[in-house]
Coordinates of C-alpha atoms (C1' of nucleotides) in Angstrom, one line a residue:
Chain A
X76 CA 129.2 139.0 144.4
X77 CA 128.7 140.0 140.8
X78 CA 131.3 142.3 139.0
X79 CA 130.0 145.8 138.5
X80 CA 131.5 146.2 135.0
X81 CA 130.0 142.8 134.1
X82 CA 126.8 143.9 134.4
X83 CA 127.2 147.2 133.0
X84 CA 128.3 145.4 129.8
X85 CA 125.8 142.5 129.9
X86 CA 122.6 144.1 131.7
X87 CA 120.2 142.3 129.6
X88 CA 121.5 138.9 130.2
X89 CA 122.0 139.6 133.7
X90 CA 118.1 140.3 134.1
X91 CA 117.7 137.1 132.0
X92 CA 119.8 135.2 134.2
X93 CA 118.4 136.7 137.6
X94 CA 114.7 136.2 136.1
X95 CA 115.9 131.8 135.8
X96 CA 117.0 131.5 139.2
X97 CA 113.4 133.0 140.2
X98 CA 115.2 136.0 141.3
X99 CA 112.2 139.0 142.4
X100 CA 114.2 142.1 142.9
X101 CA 115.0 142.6 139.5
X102 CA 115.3 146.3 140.1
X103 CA 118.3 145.9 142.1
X104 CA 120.2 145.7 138.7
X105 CA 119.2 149.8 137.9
X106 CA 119.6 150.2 140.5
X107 CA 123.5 149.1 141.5
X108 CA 124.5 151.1 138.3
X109 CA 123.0 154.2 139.1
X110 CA 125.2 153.8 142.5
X111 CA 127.9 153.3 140.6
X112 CA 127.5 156.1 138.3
X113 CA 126.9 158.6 141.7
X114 CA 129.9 156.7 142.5
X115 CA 132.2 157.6 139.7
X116 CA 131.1 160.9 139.9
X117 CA 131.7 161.5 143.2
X118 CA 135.2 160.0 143.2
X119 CA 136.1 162.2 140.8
X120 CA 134.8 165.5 142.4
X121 CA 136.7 164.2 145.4
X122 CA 140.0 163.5 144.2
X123 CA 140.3 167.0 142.0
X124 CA 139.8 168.1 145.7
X125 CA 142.2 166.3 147.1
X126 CA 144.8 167.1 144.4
X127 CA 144.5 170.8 144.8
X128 CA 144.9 170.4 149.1
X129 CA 147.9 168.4 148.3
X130 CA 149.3 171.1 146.3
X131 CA 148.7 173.6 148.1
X132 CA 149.9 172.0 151.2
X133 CA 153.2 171.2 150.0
X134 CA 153.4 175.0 148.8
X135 CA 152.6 175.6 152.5
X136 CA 155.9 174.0 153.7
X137 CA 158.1 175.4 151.2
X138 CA 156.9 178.9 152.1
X139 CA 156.8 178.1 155.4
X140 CA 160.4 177.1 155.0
X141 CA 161.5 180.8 152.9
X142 CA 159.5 183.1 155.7
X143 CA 157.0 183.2 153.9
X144 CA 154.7 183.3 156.3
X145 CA 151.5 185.9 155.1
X146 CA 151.9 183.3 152.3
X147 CA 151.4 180.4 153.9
X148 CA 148.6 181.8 155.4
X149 CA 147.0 182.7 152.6
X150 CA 147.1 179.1 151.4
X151 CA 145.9 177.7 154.4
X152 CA 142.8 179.5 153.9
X153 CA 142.8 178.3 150.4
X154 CA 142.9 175.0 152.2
X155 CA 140.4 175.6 154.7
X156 CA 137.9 176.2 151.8
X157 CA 138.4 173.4 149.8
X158 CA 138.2 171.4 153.0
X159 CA 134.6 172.8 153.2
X160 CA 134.0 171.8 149.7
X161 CA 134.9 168.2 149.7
X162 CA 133.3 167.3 153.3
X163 CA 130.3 167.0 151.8
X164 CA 131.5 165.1 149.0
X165 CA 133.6 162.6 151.3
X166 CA 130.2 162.0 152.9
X167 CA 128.2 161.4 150.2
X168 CA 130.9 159.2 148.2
X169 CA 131.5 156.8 151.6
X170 CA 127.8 157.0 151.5
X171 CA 127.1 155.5 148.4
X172 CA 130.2 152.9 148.3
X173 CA 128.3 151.5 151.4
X174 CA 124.6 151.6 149.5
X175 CA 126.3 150.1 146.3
X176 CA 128.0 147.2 148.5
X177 CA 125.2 146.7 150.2
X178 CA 122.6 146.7 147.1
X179 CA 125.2 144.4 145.2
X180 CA 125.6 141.6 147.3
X181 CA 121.9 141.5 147.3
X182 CA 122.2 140.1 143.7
X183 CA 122.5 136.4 143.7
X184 CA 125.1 134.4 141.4
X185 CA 124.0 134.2 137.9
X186 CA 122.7 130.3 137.0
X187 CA 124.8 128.7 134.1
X188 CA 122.9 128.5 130.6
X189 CA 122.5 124.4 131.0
X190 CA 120.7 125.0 134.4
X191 CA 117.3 124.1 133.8
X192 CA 114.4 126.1 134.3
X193 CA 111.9 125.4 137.0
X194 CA 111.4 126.9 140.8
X195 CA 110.9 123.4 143.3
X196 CA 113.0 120.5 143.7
X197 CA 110.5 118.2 142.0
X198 CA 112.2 120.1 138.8
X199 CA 115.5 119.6 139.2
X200 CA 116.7 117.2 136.8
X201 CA 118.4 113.9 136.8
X202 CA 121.2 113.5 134.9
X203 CA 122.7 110.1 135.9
X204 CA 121.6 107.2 137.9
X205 CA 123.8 103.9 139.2
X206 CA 124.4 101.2 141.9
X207 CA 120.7 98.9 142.5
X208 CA 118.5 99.3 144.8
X209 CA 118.7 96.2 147.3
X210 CA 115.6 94.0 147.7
X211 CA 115.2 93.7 151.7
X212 CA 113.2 91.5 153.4
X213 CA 109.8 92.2 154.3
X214 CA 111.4 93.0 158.2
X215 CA 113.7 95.4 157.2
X216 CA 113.9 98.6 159.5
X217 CA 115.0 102.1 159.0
X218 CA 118.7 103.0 160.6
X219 CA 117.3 104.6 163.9
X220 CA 115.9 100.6 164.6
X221 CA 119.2 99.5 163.5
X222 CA 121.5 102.0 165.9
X223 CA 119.7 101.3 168.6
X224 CA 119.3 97.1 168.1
X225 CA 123.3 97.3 167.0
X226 CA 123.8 99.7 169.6
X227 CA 125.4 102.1 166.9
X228 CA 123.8 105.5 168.1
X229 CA 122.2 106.7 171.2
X230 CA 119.7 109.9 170.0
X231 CA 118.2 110.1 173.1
X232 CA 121.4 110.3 174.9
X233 CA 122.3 113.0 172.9
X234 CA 119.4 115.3 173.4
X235 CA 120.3 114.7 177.3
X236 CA 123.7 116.0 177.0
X237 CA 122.9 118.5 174.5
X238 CA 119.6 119.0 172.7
X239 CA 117.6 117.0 169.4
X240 CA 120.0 116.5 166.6
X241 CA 122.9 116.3 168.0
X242 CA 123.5 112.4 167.7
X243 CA 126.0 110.1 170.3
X244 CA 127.9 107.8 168.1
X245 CA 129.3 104.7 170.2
X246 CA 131.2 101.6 169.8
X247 CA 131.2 100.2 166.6
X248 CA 129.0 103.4 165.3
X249 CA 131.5 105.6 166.4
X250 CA 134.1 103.4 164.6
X251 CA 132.0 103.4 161.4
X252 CA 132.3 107.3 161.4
X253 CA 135.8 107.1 161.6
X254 CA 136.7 104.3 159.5
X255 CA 134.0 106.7 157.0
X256 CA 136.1 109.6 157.7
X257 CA 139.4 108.1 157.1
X258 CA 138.7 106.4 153.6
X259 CA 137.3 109.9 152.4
X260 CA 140.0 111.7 153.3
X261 CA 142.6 109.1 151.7
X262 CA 140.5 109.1 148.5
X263 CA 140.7 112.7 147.8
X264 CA 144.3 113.0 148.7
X265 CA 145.2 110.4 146.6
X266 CA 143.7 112.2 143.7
X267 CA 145.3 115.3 144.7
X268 CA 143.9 116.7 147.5
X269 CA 145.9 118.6 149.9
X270 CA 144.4 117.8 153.3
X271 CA 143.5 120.4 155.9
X272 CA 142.2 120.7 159.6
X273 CA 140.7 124.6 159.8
X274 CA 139.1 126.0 163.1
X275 CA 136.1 125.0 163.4
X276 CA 134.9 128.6 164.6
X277 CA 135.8 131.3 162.0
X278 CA 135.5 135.5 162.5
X279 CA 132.6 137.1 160.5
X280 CA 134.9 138.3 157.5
X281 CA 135.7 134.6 156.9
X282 CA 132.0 134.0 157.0
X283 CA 131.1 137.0 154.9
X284 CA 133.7 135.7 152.0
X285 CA 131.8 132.4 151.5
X286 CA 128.6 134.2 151.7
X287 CA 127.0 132.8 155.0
X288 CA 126.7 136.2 155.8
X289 CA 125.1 138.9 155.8
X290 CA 122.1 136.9 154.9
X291 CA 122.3 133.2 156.6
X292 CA 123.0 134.7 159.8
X293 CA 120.2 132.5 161.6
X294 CA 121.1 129.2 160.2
X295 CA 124.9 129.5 161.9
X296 CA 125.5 129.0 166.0
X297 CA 127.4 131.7 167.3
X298 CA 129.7 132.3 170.0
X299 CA 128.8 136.0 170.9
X300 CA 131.1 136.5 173.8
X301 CA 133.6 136.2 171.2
X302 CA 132.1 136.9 168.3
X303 CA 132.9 134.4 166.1
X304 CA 130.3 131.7 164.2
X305 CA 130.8 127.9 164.1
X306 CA 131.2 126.4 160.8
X307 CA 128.1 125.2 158.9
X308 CA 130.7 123.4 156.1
X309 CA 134.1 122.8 156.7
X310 CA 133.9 125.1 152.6
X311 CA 133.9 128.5 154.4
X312 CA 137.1 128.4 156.3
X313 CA 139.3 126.2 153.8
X314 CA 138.1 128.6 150.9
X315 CA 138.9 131.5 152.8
X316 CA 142.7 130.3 153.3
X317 CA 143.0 131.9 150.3
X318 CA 140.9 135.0 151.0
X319 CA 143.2 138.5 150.0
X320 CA 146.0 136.4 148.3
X321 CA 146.9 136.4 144.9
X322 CA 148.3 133.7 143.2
X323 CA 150.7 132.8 140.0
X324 CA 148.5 131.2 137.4
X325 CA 151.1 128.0 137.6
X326 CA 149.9 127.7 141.6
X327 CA 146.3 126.7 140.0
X328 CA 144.6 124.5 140.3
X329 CA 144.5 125.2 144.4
X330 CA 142.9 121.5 146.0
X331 CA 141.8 120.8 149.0
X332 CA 140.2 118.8 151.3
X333 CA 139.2 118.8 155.1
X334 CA 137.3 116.9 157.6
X335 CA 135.3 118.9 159.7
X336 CA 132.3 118.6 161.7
X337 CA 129.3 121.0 160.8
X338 CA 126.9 123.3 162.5
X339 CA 123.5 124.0 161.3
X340 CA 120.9 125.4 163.3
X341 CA 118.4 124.3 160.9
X342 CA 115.6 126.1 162.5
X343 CA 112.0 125.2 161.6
X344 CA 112.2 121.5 160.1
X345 CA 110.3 119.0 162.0
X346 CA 108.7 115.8 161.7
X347 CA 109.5 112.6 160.0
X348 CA 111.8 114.1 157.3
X349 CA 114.4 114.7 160.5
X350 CA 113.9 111.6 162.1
X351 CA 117.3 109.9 163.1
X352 CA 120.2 111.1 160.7
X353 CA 118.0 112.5 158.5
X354 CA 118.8 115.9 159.7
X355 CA 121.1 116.8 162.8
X356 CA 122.7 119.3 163.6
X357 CA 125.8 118.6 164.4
X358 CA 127.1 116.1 161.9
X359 CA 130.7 115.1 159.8
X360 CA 131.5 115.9 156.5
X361 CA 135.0 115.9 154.4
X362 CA 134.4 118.6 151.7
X363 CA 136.8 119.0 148.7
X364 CA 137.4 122.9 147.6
X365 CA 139.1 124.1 144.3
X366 CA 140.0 127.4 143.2
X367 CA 141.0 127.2 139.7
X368 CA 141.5 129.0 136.6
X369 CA 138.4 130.4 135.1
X370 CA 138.3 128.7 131.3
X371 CA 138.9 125.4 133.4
X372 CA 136.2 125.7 136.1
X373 CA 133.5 123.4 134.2
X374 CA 136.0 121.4 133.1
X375 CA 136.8 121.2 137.0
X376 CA 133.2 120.5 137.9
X377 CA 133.0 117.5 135.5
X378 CA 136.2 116.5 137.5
X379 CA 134.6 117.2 141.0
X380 CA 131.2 115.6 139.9
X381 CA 133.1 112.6 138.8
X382 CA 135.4 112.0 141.9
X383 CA 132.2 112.0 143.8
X384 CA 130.3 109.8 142.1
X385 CA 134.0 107.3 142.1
X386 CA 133.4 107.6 146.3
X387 CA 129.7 106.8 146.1
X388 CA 130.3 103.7 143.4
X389 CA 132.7 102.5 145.6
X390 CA 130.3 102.4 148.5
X391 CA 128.3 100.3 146.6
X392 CA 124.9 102.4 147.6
X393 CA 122.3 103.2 144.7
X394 CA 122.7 107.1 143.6
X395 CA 122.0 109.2 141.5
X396 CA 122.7 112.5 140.4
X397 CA 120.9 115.9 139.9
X398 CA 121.2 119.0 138.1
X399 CA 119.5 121.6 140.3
X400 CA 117.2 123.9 138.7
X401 CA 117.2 127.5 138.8
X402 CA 114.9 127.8 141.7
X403 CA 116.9 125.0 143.7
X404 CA 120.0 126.3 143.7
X405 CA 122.2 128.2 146.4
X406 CA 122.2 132.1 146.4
X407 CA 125.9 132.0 145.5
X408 CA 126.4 129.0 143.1
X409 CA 126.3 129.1 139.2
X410 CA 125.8 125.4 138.6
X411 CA 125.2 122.7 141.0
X412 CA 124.9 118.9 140.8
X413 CA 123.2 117.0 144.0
X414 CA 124.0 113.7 144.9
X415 CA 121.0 111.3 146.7
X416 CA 121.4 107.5 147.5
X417 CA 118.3 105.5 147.9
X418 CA 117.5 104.6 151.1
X419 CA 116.1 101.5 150.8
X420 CA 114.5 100.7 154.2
X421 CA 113.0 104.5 154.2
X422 CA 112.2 104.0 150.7
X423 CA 113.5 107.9 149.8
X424 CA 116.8 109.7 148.6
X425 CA 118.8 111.0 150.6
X426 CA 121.0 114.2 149.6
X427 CA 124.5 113.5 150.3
X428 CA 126.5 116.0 148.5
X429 CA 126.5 118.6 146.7
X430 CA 129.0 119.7 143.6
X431 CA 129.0 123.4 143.1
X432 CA 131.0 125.8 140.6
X433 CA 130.5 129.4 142.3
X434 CA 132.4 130.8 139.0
X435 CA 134.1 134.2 140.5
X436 CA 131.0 134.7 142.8
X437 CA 132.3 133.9 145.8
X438 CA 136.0 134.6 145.0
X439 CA 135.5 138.7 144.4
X440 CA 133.8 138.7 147.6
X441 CA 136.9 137.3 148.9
X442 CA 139.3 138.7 146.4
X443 CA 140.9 135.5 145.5
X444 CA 142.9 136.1 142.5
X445 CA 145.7 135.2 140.1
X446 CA 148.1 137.4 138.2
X447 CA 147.4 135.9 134.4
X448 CA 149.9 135.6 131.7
X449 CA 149.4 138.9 131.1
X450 CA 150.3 139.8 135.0
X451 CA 147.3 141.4 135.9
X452 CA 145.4 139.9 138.9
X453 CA 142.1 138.6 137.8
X454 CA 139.5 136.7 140.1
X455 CA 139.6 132.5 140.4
X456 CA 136.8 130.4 140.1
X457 CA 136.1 129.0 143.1
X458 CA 134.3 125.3 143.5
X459 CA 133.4 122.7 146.2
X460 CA 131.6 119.7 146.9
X461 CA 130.9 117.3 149.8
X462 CA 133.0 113.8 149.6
X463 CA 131.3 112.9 151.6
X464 CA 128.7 114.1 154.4
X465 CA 128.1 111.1 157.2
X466 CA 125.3 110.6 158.2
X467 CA 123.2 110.1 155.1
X468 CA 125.4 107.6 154.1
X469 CA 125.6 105.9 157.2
X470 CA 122.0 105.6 157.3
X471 CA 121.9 104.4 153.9
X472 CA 124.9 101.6 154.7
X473 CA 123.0 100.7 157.4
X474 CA 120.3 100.2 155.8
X475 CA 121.0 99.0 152.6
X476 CA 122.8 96.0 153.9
X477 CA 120.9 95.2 156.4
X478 CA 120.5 91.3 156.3
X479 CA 119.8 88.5 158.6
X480 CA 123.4 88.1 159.8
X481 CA 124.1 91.2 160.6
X482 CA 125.2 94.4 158.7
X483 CA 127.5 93.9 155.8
X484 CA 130.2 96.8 155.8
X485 CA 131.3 97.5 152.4
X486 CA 134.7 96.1 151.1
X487 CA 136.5 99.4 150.8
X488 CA 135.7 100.3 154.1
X489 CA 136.4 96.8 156.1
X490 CA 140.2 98.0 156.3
X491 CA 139.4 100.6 158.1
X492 CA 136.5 99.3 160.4
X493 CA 138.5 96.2 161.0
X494 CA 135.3 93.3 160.7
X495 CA 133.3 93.1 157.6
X496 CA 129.7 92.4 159.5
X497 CA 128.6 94.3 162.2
X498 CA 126.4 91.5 164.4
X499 CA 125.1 91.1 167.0
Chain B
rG26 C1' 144.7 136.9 182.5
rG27 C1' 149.5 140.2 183.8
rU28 C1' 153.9 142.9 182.1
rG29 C1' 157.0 144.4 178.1
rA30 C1' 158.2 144.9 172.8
rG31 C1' 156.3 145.2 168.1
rG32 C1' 152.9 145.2 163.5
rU33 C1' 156.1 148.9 156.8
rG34 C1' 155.7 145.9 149.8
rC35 C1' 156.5 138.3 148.3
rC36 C1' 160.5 138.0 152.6
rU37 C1' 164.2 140.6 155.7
rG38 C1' 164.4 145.5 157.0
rA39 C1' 165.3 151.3 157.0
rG40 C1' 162.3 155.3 157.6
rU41 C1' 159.7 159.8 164.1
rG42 C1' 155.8 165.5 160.5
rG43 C1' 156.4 167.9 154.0
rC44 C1' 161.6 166.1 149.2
rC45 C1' 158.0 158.7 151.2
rG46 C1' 154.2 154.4 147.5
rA47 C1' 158.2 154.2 150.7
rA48 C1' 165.9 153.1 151.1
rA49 C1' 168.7 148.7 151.0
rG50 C1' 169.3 143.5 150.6
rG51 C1' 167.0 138.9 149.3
rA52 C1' 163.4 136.0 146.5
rA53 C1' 160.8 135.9 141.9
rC54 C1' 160.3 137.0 136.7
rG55 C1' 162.4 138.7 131.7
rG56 C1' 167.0 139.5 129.1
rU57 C1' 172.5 139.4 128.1
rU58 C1' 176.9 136.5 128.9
rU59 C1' 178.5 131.3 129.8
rG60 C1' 179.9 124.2 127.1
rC61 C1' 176.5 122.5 131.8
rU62 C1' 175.7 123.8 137.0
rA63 C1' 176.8 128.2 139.3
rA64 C1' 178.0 133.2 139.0
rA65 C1' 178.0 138.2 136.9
rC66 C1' 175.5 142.2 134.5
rC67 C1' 170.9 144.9 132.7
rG68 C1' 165.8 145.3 133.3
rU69 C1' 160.9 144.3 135.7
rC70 C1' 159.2 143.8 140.3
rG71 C1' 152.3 146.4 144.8
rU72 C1' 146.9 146.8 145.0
rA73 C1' 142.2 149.3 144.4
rC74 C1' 139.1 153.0 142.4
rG75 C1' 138.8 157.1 138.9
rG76 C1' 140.3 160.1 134.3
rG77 C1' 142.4 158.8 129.5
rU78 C1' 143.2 155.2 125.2
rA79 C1' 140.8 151.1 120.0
rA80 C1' 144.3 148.9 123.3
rC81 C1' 148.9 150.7 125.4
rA82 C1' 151.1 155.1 127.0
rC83 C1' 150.0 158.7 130.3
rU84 C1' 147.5 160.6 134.7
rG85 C1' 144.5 161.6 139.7
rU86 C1' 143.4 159.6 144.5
rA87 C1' 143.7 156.1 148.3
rC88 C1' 146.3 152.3 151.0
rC89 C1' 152.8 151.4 155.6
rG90 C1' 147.5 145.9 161.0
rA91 C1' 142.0 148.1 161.3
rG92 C1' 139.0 152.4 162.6
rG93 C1' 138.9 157.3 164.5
rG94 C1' 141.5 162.0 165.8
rU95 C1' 145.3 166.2 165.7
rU96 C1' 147.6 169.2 161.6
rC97 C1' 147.8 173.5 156.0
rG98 C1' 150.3 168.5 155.6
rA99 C1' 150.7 161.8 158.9
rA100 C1' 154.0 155.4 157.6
rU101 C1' 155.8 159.1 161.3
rC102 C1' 152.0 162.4 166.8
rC103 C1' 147.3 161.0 169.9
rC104 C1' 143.0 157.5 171.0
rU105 C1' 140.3 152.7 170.5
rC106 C1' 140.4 147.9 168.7
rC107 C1' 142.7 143.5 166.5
rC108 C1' 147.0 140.6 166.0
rU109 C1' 152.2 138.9 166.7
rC110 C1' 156.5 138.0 169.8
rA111 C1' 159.0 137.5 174.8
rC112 C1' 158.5 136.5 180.0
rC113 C1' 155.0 135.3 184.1
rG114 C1' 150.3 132.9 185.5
rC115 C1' 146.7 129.1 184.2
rC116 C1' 145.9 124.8 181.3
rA117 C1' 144.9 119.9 177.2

RNA sequence: GGUGAGGUGCCUGAGUGGCCGAAAGGAACGGUUUGCUAAACCGUCGUACGGGUAACACUGUACCGAGGGUUCGAAUCCCUCCCUCACCGCCA
């Protein structure tokens, strides 16, 4: 969430800022400050209270103590009053700590200046392109044609054990995954990564931190008899290993990466656009999270946005790359940059990741912070970005090299698949 | 799931109603000393929100797992929840 004292000092900016990410409730800014102000005042009123029972309770003992005991009375009436006095107050401040929390995180992240203006996805803008598009034969077929002639993925089978979108990967599909999997996680950690395996169910505090709640509720499955939320992105519970802890500035830059499977109930898209791998509900992704310093965050994002596009190169799949515009972008991210690979047999990009910087957004929700050289704690800058998700890209691979012998398995990844064609 | 014991600062650990934001030791950081390593000595060593300041200083309040309660007063007593450890049961 956005720092109170930020926008006190920068209000006309901030309504700027809000206004480019196509932000309506622009009153919300007035109106968090006036919370804060009721705030302030009450905290004050409260804690001269406080002061003067403190006082007059430790006066208590000592007369208590001497046999003083009319004394003691006396102040214990004293007490008694101001006790009357600040009940009210007590209310009123808890009161408006709760409306001032809840009216802030109403406030999205505020978009960088280079994000570009615009409200759909037809404006977000391209910034770099690479790889070629392959020229298939006229018989080319999407990947769901391809699974099922290679015997890669069984949909149907899926929706028998468990419902639409949630995909059976077998034999040398299954393989595929893993041998994708593997190579990921081997590319990030040699360039630094420290690997991870979270839980792949995480409490609602750890779900709050990353911002999946209060207001993405629907879009995560959820285990009510105990409460706790399956992951959506393996970025909520790695970034939250850091949640409440603060760190020495020479511990930055934090890196890490995980495999973990996702869960997105992805409620109201049907049709062609979610045919096959398209969109599934249950699918594989190895994310890469950094919490870093906050002069070095963009400089981190050129890093991110660069080690992704490295992974995707080395895939050999057509790709480009896309500044989202205001409009486009996630509630909590300040600049984001979306990777697609063509899909050749589809004819249509395909998002595969997607490079964000959340600045300190994210990281004062989850008070991640480093003591500067100064020694006081001060918030991170927290990023992430997918490297990559499945099934996008295995659809692409599929499809992409597709050719009359078979399915040409690109070189990185023939040491971990163990064949270079997949035939038939 | 059952029984028992616990949750205190970066760590260990004392503290069972007021003098406790909290002893002591360790770690860490800064400094002095030393030819190096090591050691010794001195100092610093929580966080949040207020007030105050140009900024410091200074100062108020809160926080001893979380949330309630008792009391003039709670780390300390009571209740609920969460978690950890040990043993038993079940189990990959």
């Amino acid at each position: 969430m956005l720092q109170v004292p930020f926008i006190r000092q920068n209000k006309e900016l901030v309504l700027e800022r809000l206004a480019h990410k196509q932000f309506r409730e622009l009153g919300l800014v007035e109106e968090v400050l006036a919370l804060d102000d009721r705030r302030k005042q009450l905290t004050l009123a409260y804690d001269e209270t406080q002061a003067k029972i403190k006082i007059a309770s430790e006066e208590i003992g000592k007369l208590m103590k001497q046999g003083l005991k009319d004394e003691a009375e006396q102040r214990k009436a004293t007490v008694a009053a101001l006790k009357e006095q600040q009940g009210p107050i007590n209310d009123q401040l808890n009161e408006t700590e709760k409306q001032l929390h809840d009216t802030l995180i109403r406030l999205p992240n505020l978009p960088a200046a280079i994000v570009p203006a615009g409200k759909t996805p037809e404006e977000n803008v391209e910034v770099k392109s690479g790889g070629d598009k392959p020229a298939l034969s006229a018989d080319a077929v999407p990947h769901w044609d391809l699974a099922k002639k290679y015997d890669l993925i069984d949909f149907e089978l899926g929706n028998k054990i468990t419902g639409s979108g949630f995909p059976v990967y077998k034999n040398r599909g299954a393989r595929l995954q893993r041998a994708l999997i593997q190579y990921f996680l081997d590319y990030n950690i040699s360039k630094g990564y420290t690997e991870y395996q979270p839980p792949y169910l995480v409490n609602a505090d750890t779900a709050y931190g990353t911002g999946q709640l209060p207001d993405k509720e629907g879009q995560m499955y959820f285990v009510g008899e105990d409460k706790l939320y399956l992951i959506p992105t393996a970025e909520v519970p790695v970034t939250n290993i850091y949640r409440d802890e603060i760190l020495k500035d020479s511990e930055l830059p934090v890196k890490m990466t995980a495999y973990t499977p996702c869960f997105r109930r992805e409620a109201g898209s049907y049709g062609k656009d979610v045919r096959g791998l398209n969109r599934v509900h249950q699918f594989d992704k190895v994310e890469v999270v950094q919490l870093v310093h906050p002069d070095k965050s963009y400089a981190a994002l050129d890093e991110m946005v660069a080690h992704v596009e490295g992974l995707v190169q080395s895939l050999g799949l057509p790709y480009r790359i896309l500044r989202l515009c205001g409009g486009d972008m996630g509630f909590t991210s300040a600049l984001t940059y979306d990777f697609e690979v063509y899909s050749a047999a589809q004819q249509k990009w395909l998002e595969v990741s997607s490079v964000s910087n959340f600045e300190a957004y994210q990281a004062n929700r989850m008070k991640i912070r480093f003591k500067d050289s100064g020694g006081k704690p001060q918030l991170v800058h927290t990023l992430n970005g997918s490297s990559l998700a499945l099934p996008r890209i295995l659809a692409c691979i599929l499809e992409n090299n597709q050719a009359a012998d078979g399915i040409h398995i690109p070189q990185v990844l023939q040491p971990y698949f163990g064949a270079a064609v997949i035939a038939n």
